[in-house]
Tab-separated table of C-alpha atoms in Angstrom:
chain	number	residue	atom	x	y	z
A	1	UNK	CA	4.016	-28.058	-13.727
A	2	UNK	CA	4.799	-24.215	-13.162
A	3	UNK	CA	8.181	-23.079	-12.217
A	4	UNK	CA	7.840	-21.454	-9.089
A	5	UNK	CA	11.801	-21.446	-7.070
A	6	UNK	CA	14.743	-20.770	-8.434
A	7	UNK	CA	18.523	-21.569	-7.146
A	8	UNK	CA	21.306	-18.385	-8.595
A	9	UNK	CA	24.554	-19.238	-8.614
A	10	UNK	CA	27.020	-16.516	-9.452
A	11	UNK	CA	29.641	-14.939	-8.125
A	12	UNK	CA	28.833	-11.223	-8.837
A	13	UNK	CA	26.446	-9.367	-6.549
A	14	UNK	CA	25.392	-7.440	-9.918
A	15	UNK	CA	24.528	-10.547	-12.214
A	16	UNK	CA	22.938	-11.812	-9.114
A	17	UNK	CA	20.607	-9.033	-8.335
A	18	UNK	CA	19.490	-8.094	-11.967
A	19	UNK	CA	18.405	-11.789	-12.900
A	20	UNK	CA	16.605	-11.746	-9.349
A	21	UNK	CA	14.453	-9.196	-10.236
A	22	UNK	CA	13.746	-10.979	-13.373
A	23	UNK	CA	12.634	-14.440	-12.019
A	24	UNK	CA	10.998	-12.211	-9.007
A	25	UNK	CA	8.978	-10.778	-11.739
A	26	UNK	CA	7.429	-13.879	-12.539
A	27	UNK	CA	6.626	-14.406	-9.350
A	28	UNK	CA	9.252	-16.842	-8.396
A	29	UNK	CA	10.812	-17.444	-5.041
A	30	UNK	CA	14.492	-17.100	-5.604
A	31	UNK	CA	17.671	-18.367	-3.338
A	32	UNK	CA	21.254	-17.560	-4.282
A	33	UNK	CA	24.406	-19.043	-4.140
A	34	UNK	CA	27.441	-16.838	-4.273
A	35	UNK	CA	29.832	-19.475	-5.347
A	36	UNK	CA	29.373	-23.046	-6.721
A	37	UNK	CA	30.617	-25.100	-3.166
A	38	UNK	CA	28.327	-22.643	-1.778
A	39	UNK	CA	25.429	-24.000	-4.584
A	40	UNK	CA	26.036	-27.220	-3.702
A	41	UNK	CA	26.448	-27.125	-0.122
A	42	UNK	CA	22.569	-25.224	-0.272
A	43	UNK	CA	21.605	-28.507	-2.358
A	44	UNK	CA	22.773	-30.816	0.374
A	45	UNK	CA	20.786	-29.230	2.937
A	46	UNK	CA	18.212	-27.860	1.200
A	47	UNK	CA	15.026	-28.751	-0.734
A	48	UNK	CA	15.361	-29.626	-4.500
A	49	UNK	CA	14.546	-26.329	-6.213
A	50	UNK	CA	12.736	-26.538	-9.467
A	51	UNK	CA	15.374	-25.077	-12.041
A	52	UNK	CA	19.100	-23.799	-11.429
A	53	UNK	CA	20.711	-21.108	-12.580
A	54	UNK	CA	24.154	-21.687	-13.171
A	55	UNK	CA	27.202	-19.150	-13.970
A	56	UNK	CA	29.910	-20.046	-16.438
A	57	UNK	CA	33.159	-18.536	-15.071
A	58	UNK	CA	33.776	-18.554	-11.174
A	59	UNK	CA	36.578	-18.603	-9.166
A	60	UNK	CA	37.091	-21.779	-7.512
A	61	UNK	CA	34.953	-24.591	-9.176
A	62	UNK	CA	33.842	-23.298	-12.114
A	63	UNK	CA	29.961	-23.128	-13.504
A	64	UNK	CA	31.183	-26.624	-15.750
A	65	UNK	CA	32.327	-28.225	-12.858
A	66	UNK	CA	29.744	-27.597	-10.739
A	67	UNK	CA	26.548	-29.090	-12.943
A	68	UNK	CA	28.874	-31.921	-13.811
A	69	UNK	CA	29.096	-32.278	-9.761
A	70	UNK	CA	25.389	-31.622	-9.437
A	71	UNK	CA	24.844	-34.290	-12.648
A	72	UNK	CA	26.886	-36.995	-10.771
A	73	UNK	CA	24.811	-37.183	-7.905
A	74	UNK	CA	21.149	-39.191	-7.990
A	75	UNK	CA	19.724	-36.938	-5.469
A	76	UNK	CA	20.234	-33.923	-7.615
A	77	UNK	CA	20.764	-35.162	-11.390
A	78	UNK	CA	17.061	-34.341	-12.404
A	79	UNK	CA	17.333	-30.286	-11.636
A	80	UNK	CA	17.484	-29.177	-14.954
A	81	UNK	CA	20.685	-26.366	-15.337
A	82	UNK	CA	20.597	-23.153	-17.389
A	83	UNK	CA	23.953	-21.605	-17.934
A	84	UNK	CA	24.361	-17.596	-17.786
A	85	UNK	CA	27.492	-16.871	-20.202
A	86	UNK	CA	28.459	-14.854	-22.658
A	87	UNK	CA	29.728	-17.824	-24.624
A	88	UNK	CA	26.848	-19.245	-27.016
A	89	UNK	CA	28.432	-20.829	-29.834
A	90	UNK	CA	26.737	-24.230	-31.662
A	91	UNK	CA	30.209	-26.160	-30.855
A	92	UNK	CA	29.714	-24.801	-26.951
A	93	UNK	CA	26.088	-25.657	-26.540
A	94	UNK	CA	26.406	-28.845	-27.842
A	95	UNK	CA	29.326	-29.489	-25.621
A	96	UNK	CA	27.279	-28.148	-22.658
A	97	UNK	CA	24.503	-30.223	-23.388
A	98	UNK	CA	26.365	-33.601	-23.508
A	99	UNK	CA	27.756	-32.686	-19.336
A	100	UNK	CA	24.068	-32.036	-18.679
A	101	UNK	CA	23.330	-28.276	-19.381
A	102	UNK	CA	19.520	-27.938	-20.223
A	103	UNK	CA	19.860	-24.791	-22.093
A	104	UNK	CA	22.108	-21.306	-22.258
A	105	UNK	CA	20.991	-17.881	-21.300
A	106	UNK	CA	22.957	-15.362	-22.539
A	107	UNK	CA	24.970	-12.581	-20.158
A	108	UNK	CA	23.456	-9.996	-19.411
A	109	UNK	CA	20.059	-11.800	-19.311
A	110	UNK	CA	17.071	-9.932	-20.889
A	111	UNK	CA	13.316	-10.657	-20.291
A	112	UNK	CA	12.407	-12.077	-23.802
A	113	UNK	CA	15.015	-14.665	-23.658
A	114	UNK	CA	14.390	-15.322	-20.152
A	115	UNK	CA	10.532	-15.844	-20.777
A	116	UNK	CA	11.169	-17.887	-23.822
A	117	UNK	CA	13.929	-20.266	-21.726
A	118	UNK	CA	11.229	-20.557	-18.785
A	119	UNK	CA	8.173	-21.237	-20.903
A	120	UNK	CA	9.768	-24.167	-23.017
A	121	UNK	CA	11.154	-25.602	-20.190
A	122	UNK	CA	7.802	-25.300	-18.085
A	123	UNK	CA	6.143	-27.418	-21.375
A	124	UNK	CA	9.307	-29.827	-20.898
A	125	UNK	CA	8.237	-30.446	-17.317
A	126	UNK	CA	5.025	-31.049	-17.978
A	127	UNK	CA	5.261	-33.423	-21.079
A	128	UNK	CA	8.261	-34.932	-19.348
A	129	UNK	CA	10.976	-33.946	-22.100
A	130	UNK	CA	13.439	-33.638	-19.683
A	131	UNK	CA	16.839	-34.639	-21.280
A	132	UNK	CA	17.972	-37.454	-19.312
A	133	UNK	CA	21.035	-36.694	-16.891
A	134	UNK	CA	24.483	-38.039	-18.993
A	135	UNK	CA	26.102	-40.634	-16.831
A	136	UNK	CA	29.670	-38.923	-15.523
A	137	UNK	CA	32.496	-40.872	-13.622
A	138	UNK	CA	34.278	-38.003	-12.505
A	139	UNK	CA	34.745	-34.330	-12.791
A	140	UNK	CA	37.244	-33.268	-15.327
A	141	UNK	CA	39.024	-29.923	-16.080
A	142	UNK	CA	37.579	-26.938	-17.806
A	143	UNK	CA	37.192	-26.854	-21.234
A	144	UNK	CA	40.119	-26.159	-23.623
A	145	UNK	CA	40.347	-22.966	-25.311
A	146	UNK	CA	41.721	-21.615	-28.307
A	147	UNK	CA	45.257	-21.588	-26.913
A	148	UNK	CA	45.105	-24.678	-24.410
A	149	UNK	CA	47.422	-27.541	-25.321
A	150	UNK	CA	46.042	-30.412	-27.233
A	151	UNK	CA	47.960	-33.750	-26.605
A	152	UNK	CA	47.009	-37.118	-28.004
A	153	UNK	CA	44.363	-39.198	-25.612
A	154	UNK	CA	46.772	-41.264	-22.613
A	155	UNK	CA	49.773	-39.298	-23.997
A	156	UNK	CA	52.624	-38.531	-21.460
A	157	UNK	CA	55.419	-36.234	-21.671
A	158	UNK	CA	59.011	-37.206	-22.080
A	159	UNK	CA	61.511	-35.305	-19.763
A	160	UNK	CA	64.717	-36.613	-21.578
A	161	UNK	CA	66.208	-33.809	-23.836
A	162	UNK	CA	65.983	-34.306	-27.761
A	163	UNK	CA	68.903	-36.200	-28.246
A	164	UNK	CA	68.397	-38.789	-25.790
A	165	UNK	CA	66.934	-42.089	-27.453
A	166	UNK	CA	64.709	-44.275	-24.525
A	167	UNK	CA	65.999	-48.166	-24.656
A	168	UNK	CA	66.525	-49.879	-27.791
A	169	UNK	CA	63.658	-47.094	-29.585
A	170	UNK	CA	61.020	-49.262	-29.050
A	171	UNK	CA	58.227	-48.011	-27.600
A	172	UNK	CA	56.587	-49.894	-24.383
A	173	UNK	CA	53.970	-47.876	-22.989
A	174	UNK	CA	51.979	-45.215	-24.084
A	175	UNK	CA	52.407	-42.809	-26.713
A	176	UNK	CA	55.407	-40.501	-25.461
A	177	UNK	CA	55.441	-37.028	-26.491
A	178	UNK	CA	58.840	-34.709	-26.585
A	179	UNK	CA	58.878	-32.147	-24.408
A	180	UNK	CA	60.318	-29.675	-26.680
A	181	UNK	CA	60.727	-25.364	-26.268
A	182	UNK	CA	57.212	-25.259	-28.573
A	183	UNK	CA	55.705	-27.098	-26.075
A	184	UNK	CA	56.434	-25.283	-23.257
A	185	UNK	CA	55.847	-21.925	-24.858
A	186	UNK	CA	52.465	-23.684	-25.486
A	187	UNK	CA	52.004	-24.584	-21.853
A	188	UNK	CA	53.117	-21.689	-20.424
A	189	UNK	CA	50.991	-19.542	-23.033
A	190	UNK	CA	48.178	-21.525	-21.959
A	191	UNK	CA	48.134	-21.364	-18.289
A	192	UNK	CA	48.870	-17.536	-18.155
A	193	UNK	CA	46.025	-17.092	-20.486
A	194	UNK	CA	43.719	-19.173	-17.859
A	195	UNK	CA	45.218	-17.167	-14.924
A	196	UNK	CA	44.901	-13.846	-16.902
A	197	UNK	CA	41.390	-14.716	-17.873
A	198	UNK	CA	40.545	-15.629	-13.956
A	199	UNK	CA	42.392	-12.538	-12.401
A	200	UNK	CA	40.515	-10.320	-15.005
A	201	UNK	CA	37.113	-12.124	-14.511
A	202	UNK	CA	37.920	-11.512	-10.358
A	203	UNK	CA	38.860	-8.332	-10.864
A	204	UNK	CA	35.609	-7.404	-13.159
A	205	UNK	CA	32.967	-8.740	-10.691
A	206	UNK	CA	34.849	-7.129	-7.605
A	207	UNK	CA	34.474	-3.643	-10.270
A	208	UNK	CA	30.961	-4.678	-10.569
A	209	UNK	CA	30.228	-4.900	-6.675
A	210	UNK	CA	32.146	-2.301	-6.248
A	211	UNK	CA	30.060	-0.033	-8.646
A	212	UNK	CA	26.999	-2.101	-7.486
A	213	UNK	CA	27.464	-1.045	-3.841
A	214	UNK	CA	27.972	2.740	-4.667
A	215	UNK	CA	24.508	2.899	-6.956
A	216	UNK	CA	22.718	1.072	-3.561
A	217	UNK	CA	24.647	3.345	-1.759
A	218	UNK	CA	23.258	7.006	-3.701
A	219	UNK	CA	20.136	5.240	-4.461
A	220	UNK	CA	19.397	5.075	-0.731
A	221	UNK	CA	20.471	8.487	0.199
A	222	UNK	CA	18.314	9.930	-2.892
A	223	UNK	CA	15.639	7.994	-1.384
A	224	UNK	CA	16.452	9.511	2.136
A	225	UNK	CA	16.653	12.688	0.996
A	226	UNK	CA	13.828	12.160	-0.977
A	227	UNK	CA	11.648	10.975	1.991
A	228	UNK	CA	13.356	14.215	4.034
A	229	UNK	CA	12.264	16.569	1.633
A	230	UNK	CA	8.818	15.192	0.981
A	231	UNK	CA	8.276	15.198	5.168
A	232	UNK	CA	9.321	18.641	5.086
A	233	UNK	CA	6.850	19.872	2.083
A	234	UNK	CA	4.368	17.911	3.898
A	235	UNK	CA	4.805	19.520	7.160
A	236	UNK	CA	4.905	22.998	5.780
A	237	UNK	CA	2.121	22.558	3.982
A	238	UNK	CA	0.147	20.712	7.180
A	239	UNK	CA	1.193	23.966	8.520
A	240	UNK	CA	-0.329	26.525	5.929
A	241	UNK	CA	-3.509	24.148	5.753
A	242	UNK	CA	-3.667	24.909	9.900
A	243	UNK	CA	-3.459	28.312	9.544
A	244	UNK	CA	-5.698	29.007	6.930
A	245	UNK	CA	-8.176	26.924	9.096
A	246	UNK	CA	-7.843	28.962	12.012
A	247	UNK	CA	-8.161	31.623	9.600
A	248	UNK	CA	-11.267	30.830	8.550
A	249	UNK	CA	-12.835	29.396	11.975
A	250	UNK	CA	-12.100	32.847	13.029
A	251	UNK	CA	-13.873	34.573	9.897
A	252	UNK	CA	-17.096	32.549	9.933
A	253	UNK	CA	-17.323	32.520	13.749
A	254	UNK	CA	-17.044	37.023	13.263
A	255	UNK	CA	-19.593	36.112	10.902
A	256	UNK	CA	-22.074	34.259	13.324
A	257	UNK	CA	-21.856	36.844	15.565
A	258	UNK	CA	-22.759	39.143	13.262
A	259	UNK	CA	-25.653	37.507	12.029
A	260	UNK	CA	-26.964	36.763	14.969
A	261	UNK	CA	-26.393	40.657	16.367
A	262	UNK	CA	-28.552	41.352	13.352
A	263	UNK	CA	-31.337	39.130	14.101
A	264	UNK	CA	-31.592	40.294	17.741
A	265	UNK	CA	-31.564	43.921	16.400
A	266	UNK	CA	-34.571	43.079	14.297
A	267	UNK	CA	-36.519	41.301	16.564
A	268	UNK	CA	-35.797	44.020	19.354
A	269	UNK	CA	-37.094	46.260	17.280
A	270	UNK	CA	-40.352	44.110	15.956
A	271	UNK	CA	-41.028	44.559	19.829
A	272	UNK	CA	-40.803	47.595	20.251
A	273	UNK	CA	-43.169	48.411	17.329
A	274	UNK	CA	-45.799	45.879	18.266
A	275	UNK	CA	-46.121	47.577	21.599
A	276	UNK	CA	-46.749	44.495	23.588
A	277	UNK	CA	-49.219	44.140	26.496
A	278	UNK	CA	-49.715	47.780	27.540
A	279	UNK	CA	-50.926	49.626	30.947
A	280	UNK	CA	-54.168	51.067	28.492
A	281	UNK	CA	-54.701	47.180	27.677
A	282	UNK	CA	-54.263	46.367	31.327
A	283	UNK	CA	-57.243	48.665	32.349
A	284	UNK	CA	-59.396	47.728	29.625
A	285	UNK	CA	-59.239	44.317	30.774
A	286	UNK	CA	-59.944	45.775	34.525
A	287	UNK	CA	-62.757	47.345	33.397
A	288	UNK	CA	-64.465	44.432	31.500
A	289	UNK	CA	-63.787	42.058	34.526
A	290	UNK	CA	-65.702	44.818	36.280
A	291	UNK	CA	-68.566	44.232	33.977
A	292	UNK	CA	-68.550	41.023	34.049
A	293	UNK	CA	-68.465	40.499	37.760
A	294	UNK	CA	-71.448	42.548	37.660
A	295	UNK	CA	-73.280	40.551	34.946
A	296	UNK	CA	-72.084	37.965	37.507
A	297	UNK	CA	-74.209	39.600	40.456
A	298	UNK	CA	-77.313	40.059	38.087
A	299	UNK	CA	-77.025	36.175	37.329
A	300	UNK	CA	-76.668	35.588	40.930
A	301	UNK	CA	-80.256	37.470	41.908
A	302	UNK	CA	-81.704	35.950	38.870
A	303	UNK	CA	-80.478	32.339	40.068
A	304	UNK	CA	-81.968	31.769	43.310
A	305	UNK	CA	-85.064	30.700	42.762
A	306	UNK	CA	-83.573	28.408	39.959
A	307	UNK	CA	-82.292	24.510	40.776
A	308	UNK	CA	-78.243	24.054	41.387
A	309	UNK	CA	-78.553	22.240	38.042
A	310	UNK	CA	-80.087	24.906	35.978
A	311	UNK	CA	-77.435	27.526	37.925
A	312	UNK	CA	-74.113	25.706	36.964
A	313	UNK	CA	-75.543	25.170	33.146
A	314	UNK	CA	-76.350	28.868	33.229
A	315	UNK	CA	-73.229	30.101	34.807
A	316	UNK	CA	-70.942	28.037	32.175
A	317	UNK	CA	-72.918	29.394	29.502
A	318	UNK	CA	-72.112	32.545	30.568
A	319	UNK	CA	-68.576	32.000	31.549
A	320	UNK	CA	-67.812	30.757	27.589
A	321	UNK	CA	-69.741	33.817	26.251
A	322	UNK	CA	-67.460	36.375	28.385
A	323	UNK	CA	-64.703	34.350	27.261
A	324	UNK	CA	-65.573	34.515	23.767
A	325	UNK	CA	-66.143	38.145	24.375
A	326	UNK	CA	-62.477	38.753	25.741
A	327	UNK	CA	-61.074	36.782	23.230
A	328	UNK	CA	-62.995	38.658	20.149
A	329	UNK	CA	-62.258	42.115	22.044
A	330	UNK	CA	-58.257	41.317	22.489
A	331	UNK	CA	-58.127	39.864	18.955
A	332	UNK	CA	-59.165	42.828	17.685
A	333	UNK	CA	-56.899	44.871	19.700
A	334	UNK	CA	-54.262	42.839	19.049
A	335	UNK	CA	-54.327	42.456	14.925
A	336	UNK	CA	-50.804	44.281	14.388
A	337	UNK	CA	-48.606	42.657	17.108
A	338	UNK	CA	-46.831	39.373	16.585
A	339	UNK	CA	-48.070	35.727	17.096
A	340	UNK	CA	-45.726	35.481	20.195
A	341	UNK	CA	-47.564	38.686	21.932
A	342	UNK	CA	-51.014	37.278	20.664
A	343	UNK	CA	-50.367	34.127	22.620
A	344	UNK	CA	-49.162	35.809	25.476
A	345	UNK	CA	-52.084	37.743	26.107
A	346	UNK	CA	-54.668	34.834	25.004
A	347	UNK	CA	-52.830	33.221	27.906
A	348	UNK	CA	-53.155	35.982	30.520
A	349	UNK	CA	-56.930	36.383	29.666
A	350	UNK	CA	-57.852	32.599	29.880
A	351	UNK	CA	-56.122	32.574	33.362
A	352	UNK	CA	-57.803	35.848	34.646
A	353	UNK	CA	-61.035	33.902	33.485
A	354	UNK	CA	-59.934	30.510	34.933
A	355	UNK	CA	-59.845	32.321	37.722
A	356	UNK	CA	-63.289	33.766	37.452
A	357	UNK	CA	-65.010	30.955	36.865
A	358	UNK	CA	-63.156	29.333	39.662
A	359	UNK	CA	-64.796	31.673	41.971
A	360	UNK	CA	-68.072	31.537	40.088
A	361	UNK	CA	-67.946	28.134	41.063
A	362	UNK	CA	-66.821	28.274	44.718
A	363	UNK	CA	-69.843	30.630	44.713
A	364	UNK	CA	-72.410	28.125	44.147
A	365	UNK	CA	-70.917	25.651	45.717
């Protein structure tokens, strides 16, 4: 079974956001809890999540407190616990073990031993090694430290000074301890080491949200500025791009009209070299149809005593001999001008003879 959500509890923004990133890394959906009634409120309403993340030292309930809590309910005992702290002696995970702790990940957390934590307990999971849940009646205290007072088990403290015997000496209830100046030295050394150790571990994660808040704070006008100079650079060089386009556009459209002034230059001047269809070719082509329409007449006297069969035969013989005749005499005339011209005047002299043969026809008809 793969891990895949994860519930934070700690109180610092910081811790918070740099194990996030972690877990998010491994592609796991993460919720957060800034304080442990606010972890176990989310567990009340909220589906089981697959592993927990607990802090050590809150304010309020602290991170002992709260898995023993989260231990001593049924609906919530199997959600295996990793504890973030700094602390990681043998005597302290064995003592976190037996309230319910699965393992310890040492403050600040780094991605080997994060990997290593996830990936034994993912085999755990799925071979069902799960430590079972210890069976708790209540919550207790905090652990004692160093300098916390260590009395005998269902020991009670005697108000009466030194002097003062109880009874007849005897003793009839539990063991009675003096309450001498040691002790209260003791005591009070003890509780202003527990306050000293909260206020200082309050006012650390307020330096750390503090300090957290300011690096969001420049990291998100670097990235404004950032995005502000980038548009900018981007515009001006959108701009510089535009210009040099019109630039250009302007250069090769000079240079199209230049081309093309060239090309009508040269062809204007291919014209006027070829000549084209000239007033001497004009009355060359007068004079043949001349000729022809008096070949025409000669036909026409040589006809009449012929059939109309034999007369149309004859006269489109003749017609496709004079036009094989014009077309041989312009050809040859026309060798040096251009295939434009050429077709031009091929055109003229097949409608002039059209036109002939038209009447030709109308003639014997």
């Amino acid at each position: 079974m793969a891990i895949k959500n994860a519930l934070l509890v700690d109180d610092s923004k910081v811790a918070r956001f740099a194990l996030s990133k972690l877990l998010e890394g491994r592609e796991m959906e993460v919720n957060m809890a800034g304080s442990a009634e606010e972890a176990l409120e989310y567990l009340s309403n909220n589906g089981r999540p697959d592993v927990i993340f607990m802090d050590h030292l809150m304010p309020g309930m602290n991170g002992v407190e709260a898995t023993k809590a989260i231990k001593g309910n049924p609906d919530t005992a199997a959600i295996p616990i990793i504890m973030c702290t700094s602390k990681k002696s043998a005597s302290f995970m064995e003592e976190a073990r037996n309230f319910g702790v699965y393992n310890i990940l040492t403050k600040p957390p780094h991605t080997e031993g994060l990997n290593s934590v996830l990936t034994q307990l993912a085999s755990d999971v799925a071979e069902g090694n799960l430590p079972e849940a210890p069976k708790l009646t209540a919550v207790t205290d905090q652990d004692a430290g160093e300098d916390d007072v260590q009395l005998p088990p269902h020991a009670s403290l005697d108000m009466t000074p030194k002097g003062e015997e109880r009874g007849n000496g005897r003793a009839t209830g539990p063991q009675v301890v003096p309450l001498t100046s040691e002790l209260i030295e003791q005591i009070a050394r003890s509780a202003v080491k527990t306050h000293i150790n909260n206020r200082l571990h309050e006012l650390l994660s307020s330096l750390f949200d503090e300090q957290f808040d300011h690096l969001k704070r420049a990291l998100d006008e670097a990235d404004r500025k950032q995005g502000q100079a980038l548009e900018d650079r981007l515009g001006a060089v959108t701009e510089a791009l535009e210009k040099q386009t019109q630039n250009l556009k302007d250069e090769l459209t000079t240079e199209v009209s230049l081309t093309l002034a060239r090309e009508m230059a040269e062809l204007r001047k291919d014209l006027t070299r070829s000549g084209g269809f000239t007033r001497e070719h004009m009355a060359e082509l007068k004079d043949h149809i001349t000729s022809v329409q008096t070949i025409d007449t000669e036909f026409w006297q040589t006809l009449q005593s012929e059939a109309i069969q034999q007369a149309h035969e004859i006269s489109r013989e003749t017609a496709e001999d004079i036009a094989q005749r014009t077309i041989d005499l312009y050809v040859n005339q026309q060798k040096a001008a251009s295939s434009r011209l050429y077709t031009l005047g091929l055109s003229v002299s097949l409608g002039i003879f059209a036109v002939g043969i038209a009447w030709l026809s109308g003639l014997f008809a």
